[in-house]
JSON list of C-alpha atoms in Angstrom, two decimals:
[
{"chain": "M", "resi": 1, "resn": "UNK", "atom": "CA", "xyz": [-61.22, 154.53, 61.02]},
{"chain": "M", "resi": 2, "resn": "UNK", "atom": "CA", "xyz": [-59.55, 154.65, 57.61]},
{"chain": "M", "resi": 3, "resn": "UNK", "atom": "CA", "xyz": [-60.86, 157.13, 55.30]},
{"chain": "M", "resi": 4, "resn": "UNK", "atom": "CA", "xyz": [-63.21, 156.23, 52.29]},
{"chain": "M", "resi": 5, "resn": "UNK", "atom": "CA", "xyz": [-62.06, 156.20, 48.68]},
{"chain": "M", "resi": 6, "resn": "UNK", "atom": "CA", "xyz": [-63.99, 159.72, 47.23]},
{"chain": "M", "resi": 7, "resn": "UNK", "atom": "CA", "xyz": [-66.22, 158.96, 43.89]},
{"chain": "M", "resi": 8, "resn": "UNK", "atom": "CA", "xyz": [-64.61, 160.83, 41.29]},
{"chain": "M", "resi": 9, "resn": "UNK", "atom": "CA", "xyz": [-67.15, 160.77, 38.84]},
{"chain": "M", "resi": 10, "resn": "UNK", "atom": "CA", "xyz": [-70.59, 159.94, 38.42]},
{"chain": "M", "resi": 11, "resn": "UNK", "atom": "CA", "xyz": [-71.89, 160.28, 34.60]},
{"chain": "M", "resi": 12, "resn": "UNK", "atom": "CA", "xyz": [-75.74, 160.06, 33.70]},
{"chain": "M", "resi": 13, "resn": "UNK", "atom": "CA", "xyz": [-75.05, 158.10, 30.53]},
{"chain": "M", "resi": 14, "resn": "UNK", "atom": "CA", "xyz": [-78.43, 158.23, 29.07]},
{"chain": "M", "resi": 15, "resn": "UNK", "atom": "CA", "xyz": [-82.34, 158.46, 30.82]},
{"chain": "M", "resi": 16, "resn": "UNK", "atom": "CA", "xyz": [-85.66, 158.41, 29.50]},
{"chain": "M", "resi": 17, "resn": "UNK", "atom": "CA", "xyz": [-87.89, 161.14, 29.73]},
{"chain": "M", "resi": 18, "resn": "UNK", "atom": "CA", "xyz": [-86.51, 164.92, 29.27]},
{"chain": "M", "resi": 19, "resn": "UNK", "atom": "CA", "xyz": [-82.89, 163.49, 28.17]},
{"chain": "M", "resi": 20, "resn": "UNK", "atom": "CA", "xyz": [-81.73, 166.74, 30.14]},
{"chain": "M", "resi": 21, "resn": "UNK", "atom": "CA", "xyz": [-78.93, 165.02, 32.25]},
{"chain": "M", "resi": 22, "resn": "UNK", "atom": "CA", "xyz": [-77.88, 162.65, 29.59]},
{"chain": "M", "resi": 23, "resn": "UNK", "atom": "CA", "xyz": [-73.95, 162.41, 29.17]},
{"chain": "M", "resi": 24, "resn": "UNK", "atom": "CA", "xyz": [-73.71, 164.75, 31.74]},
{"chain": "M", "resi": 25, "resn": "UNK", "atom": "CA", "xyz": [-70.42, 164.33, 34.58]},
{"chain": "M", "resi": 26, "resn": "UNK", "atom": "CA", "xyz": [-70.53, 165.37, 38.29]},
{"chain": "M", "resi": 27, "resn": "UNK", "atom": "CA", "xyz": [-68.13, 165.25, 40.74]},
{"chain": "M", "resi": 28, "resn": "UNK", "atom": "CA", "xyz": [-70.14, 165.77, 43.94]},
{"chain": "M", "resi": 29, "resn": "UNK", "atom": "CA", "xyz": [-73.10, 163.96, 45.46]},
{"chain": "M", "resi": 30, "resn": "UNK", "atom": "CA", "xyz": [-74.85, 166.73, 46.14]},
{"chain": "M", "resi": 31, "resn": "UNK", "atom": "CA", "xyz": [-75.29, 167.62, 42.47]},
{"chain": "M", "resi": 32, "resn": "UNK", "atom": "CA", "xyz": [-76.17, 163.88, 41.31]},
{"chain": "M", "resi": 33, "resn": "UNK", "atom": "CA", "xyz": [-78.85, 164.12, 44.00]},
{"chain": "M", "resi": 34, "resn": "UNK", "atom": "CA", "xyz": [-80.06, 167.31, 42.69]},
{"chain": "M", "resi": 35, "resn": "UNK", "atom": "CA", "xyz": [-80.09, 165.65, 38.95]},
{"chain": "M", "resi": 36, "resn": "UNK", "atom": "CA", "xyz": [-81.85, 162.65, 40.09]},
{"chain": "M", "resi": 37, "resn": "UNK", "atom": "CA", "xyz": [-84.46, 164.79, 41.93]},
{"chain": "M", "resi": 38, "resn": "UNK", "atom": "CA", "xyz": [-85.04, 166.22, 38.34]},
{"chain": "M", "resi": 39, "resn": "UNK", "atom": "CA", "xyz": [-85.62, 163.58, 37.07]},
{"chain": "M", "resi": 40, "resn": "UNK", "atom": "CA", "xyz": [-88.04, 161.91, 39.57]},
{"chain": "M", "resi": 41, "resn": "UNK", "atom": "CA", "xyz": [-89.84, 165.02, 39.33]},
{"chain": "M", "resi": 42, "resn": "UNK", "atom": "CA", "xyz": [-90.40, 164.59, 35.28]},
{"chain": "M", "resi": 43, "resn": "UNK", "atom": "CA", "xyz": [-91.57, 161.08, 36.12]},
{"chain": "M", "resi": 44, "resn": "UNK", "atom": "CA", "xyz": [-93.97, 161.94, 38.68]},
{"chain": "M", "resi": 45, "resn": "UNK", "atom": "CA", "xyz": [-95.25, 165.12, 36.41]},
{"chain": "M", "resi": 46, "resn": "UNK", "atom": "CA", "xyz": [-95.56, 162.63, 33.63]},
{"chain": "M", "resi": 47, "resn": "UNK", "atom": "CA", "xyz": [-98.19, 160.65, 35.69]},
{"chain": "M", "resi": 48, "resn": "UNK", "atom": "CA", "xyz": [-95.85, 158.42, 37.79]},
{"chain": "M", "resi": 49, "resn": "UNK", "atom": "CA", "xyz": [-96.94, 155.06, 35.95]},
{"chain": "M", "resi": 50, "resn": "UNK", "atom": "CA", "xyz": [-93.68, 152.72, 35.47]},
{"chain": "M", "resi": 51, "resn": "UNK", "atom": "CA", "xyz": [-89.95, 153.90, 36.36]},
{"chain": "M", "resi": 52, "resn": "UNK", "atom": "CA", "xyz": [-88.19, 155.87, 34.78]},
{"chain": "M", "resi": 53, "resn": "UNK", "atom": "CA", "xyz": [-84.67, 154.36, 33.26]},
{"chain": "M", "resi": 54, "resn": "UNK", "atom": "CA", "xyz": [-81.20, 156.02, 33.82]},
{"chain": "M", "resi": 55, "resn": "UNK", "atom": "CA", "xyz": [-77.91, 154.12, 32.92]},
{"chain": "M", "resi": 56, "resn": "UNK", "atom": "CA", "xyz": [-75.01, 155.39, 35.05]},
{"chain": "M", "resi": 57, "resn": "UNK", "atom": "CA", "xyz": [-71.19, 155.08, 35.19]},
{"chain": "M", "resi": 58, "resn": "UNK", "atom": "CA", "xyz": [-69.65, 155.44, 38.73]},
{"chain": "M", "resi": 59, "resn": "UNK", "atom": "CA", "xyz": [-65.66, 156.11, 39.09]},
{"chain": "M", "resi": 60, "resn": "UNK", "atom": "CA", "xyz": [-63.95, 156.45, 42.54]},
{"chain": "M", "resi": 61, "resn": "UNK", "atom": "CA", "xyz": [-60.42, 157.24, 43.36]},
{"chain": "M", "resi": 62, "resn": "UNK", "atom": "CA", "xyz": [-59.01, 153.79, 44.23]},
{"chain": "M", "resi": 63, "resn": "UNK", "atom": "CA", "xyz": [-60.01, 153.02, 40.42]},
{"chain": "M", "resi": 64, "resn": "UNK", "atom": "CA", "xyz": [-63.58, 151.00, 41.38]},
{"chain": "M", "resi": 65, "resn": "UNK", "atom": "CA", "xyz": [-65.94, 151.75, 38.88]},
{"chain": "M", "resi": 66, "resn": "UNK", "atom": "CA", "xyz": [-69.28, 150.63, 38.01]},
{"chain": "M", "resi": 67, "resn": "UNK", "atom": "CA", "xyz": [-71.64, 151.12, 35.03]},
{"chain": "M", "resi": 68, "resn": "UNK", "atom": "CA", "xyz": [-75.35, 150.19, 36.07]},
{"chain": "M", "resi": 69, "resn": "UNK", "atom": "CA", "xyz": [-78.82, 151.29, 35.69]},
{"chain": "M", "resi": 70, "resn": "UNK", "atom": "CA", "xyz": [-81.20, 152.71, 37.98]},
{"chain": "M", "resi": 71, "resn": "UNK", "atom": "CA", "xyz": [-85.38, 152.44, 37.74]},
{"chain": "M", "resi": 72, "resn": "UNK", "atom": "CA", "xyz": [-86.08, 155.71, 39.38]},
{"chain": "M", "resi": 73, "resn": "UNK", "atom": "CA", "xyz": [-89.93, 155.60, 40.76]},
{"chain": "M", "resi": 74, "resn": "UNK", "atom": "CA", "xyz": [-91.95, 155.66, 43.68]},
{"chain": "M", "resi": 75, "resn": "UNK", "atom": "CA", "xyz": [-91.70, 152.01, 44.03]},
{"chain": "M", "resi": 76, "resn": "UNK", "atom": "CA", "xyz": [-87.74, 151.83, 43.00]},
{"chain": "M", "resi": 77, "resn": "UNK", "atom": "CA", "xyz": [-85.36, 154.48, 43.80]},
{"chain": "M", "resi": 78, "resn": "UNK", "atom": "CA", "xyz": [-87.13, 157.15, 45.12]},
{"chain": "M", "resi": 79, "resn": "UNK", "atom": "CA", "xyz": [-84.92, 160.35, 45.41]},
{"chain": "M", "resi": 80, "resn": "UNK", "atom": "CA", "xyz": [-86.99, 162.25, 47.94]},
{"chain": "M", "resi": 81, "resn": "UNK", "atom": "CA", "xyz": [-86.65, 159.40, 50.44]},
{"chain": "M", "resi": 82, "resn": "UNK", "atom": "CA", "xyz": [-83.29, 158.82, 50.23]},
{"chain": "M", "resi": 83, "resn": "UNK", "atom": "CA", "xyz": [-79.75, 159.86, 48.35]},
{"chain": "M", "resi": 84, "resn": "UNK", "atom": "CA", "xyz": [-78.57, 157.98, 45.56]},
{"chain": "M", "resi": 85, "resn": "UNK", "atom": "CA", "xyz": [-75.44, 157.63, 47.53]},
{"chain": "M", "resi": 86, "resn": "UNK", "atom": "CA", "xyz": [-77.34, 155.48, 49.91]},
{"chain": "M", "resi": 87, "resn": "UNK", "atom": "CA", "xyz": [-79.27, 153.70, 47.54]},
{"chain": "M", "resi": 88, "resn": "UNK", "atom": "CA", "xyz": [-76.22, 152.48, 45.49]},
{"chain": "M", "resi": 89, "resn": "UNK", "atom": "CA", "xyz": [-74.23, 151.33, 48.75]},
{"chain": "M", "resi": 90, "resn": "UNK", "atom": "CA", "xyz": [-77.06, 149.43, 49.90]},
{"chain": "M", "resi": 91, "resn": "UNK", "atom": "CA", "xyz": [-79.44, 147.90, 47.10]},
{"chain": "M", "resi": 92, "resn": "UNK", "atom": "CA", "xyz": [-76.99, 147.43, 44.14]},
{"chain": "M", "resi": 93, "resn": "UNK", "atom": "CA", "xyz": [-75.03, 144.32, 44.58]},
{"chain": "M", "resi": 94, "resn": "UNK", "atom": "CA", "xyz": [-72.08, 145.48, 42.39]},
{"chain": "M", "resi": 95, "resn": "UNK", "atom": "CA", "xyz": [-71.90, 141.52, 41.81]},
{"chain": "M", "resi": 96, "resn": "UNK", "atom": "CA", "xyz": [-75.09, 141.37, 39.63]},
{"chain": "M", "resi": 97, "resn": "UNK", "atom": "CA", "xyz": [-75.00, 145.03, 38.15]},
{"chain": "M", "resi": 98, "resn": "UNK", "atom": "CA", "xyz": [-76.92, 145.32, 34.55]},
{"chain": "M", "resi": 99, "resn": "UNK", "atom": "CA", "xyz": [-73.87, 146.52, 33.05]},
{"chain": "M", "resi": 100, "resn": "UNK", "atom": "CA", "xyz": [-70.58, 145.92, 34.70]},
{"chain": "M", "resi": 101, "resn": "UNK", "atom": "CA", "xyz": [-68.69, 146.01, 37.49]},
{"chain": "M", "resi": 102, "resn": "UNK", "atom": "CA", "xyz": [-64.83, 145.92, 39.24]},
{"chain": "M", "resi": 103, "resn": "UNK", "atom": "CA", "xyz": [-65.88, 146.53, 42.54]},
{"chain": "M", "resi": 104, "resn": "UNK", "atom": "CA", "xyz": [-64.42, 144.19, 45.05]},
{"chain": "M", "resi": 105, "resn": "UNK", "atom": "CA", "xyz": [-65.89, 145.66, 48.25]},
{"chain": "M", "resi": 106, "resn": "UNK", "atom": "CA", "xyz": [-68.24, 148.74, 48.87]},
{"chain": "M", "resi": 107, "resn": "UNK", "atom": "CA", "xyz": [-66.99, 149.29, 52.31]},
{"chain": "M", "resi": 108, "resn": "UNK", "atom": "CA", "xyz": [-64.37, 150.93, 51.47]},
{"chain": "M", "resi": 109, "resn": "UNK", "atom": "CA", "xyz": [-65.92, 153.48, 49.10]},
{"chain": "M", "resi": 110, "resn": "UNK", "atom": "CA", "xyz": [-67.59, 156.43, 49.98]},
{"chain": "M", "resi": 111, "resn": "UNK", "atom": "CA", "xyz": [-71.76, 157.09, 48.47]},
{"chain": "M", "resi": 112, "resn": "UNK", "atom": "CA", "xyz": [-71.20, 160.59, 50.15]},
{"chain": "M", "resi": 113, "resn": "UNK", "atom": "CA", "xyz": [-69.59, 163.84, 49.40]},
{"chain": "M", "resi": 114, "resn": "UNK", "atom": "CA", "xyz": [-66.30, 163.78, 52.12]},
{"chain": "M", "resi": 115, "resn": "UNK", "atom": "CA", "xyz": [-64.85, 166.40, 53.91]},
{"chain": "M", "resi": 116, "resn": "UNK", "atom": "CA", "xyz": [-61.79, 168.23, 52.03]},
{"chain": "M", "resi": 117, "resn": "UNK", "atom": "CA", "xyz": [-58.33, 166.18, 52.77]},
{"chain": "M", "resi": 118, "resn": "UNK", "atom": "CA", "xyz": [-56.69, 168.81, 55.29]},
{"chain": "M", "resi": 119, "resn": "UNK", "atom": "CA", "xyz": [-53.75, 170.63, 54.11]},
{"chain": "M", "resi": 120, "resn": "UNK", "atom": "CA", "xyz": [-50.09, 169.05, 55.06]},
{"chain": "M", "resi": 121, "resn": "UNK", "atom": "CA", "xyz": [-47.94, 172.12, 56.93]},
{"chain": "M", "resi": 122, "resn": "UNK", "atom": "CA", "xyz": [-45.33, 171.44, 53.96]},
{"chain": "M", "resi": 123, "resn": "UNK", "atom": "CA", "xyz": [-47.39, 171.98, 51.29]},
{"chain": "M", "resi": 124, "resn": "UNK", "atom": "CA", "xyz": [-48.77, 175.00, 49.29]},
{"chain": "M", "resi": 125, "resn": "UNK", "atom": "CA", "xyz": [-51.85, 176.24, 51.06]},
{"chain": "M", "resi": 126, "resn": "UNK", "atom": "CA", "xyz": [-54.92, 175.76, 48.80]},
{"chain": "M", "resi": 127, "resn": "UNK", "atom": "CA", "xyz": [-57.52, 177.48, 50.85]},
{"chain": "M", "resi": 128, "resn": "UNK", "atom": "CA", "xyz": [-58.81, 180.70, 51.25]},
{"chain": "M", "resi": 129, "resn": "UNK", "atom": "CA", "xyz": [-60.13, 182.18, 54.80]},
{"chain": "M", "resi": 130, "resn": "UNK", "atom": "CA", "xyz": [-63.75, 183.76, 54.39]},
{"chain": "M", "resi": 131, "resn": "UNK", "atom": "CA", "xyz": [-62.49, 187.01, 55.86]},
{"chain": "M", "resi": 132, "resn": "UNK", "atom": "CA", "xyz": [-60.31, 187.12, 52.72]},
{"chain": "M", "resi": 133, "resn": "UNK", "atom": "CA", "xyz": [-63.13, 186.39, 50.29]},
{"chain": "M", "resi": 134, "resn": "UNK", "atom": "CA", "xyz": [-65.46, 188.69, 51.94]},
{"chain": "M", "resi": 135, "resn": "UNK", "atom": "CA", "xyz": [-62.68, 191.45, 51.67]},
{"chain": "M", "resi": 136, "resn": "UNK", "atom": "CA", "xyz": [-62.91, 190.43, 47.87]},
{"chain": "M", "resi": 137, "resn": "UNK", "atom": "CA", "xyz": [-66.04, 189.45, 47.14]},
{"chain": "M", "resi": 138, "resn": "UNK", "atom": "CA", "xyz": [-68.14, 192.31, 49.72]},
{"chain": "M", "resi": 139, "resn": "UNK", "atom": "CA", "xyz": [-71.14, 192.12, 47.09]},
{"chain": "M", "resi": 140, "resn": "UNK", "atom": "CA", "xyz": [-71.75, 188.36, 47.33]},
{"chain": "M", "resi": 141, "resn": "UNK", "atom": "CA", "xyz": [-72.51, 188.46, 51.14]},
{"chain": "M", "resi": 142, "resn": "UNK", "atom": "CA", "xyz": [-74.38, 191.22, 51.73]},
{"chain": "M", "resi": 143, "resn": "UNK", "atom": "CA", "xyz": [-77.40, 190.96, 53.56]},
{"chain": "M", "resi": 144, "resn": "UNK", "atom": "CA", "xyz": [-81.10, 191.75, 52.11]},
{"chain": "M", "resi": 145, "resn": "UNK", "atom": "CA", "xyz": [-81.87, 194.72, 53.69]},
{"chain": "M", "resi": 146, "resn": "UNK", "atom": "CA", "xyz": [-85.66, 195.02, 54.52]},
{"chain": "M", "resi": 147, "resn": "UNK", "atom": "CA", "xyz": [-87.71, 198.45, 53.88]},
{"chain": "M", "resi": 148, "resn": "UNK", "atom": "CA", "xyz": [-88.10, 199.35, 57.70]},
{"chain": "M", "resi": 149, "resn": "UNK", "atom": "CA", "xyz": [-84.47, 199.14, 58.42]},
{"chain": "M", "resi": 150, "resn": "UNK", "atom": "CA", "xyz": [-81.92, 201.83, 57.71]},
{"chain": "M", "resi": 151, "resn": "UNK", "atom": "CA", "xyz": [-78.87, 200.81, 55.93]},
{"chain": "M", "resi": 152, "resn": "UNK", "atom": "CA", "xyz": [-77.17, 201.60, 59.30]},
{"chain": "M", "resi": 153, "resn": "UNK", "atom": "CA", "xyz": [-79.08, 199.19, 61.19]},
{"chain": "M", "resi": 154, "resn": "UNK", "atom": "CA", "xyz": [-79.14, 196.18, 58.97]},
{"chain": "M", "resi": 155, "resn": "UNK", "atom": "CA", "xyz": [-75.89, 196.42, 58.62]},
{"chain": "M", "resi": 156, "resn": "UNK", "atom": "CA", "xyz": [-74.96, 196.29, 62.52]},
{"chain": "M", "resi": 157, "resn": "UNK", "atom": "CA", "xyz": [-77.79, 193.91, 63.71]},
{"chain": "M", "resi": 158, "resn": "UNK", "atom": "CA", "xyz": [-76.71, 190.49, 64.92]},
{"chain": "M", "resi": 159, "resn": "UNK", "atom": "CA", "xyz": [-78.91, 188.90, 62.63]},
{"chain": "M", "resi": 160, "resn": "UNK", "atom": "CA", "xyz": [-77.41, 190.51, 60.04]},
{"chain": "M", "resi": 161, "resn": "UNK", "atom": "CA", "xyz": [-73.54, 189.60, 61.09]},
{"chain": "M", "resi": 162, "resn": "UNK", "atom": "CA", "xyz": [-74.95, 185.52, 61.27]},
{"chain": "M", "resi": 163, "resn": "UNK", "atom": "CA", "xyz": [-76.17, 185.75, 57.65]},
{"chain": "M", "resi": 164, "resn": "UNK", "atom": "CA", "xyz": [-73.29, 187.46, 56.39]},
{"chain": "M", "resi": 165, "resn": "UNK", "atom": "CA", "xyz": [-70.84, 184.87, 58.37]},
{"chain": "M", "resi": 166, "resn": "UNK", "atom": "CA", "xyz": [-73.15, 182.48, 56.51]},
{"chain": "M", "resi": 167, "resn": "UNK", "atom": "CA", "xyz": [-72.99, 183.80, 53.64]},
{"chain": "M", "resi": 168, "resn": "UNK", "atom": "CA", "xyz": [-68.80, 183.99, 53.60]},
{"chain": "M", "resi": 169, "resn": "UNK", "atom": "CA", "xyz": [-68.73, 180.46, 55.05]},
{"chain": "M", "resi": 170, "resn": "UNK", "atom": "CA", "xyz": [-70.78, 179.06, 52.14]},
{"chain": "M", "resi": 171, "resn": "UNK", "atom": "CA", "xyz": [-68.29, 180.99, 49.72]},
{"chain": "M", "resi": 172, "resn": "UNK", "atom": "CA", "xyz": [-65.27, 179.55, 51.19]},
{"chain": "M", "resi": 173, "resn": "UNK", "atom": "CA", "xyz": [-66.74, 176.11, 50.76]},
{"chain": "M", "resi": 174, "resn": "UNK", "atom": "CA", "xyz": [-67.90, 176.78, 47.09]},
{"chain": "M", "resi": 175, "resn": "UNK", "atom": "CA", "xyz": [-64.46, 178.38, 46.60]},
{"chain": "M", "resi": 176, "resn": "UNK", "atom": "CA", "xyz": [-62.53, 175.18, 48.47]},
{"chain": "M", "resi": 177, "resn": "UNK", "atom": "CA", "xyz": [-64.33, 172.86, 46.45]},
{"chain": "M", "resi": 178, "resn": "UNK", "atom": "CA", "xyz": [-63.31, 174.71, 43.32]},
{"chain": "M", "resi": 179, "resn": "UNK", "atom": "CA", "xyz": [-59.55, 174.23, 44.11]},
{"chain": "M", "resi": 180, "resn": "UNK", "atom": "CA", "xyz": [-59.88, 170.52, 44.85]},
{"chain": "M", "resi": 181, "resn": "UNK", "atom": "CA", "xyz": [-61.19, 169.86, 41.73]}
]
């Protein structure tokens, strides 16, 4: 399977409502979700009536881009039933966008944040092992430590070793993405 082109950029040109995203640039899906959940959630506070309009520009590696607008709603696109991602690769026909379009073929884009390229042997490592950051970083992974349990004992239960695995795990990700950036 060959890989997917990776969306670059995503830019919230303008919106109605709060205005709060407008101009605003991401670079993951995960955080154009969370923006568009925002927004729905202004709409539906607002009393739901109508959709709420949000002009977007959409760059991906291979140099597609497309500049369109969505009606976000209960009836349109409806961010707590599915992502954007999957909205845009399946109800936009990039042939009849409201703006414009140079998008040949969806298929080979990605509407989904990929997995990091892996590092070639012969080329300068850009990662960082969660041991390492939790060497560095020991305050960003400790554990909560409840009232009834001694310091000793939170720190040695099994419970506490999974969240603070978690924890370092999360921070290499954040720290990953960072560098590929």
């Amino acid at each position: 399977m060959e890989r997917k082109h990776k969306m670059t950029s995503f830019t919230i040109l303008w919106h109605e409502g709060t205005g709060q995203y407008d101009g605003q640039t991401f670079t993951l899906w995960s955080t154009v979700q969370f923006a568009f959940n925002q927004i729905f959630k202004h709409h539906m506070k607002d009393g739901g009536e109508g959709y709420t309009k949000v002009k977007v520009n959409v760059k991906w590696e291979d140099g597609s881009e497309i500049t369109d607008r969505l009606d976000v709603s209960e009836k349109d696109y409806n961010p707590q039933l599915e992502t954007v991602g999957e909205y845009l690769s399946k109800a936009v026909n990039f042939y009849t966008v409201m703006y414009s379009s140079n998008v040949k073929s969806r298929h080979d884009l990605s509407f989904r944040d990929l997995p990091a390229t892996p590092t070639p042997k012969n080329s300068p490592k850009t990662t960082v092992k969660a041991s390492k950051i939790a060497r560095k970083q020991p305050e960003l992974i400790q554990p909560t430590e409840h009232p009834e349990n001694s310091p000793k004992t939170a720190q040695n239960s099994p419970k506490t070793a999974y969240i603070t695995r978690t924890f370092a795990e999360i921070i290499e990700m954040q720290a990953q993405t960072y560098l590929l950036n």
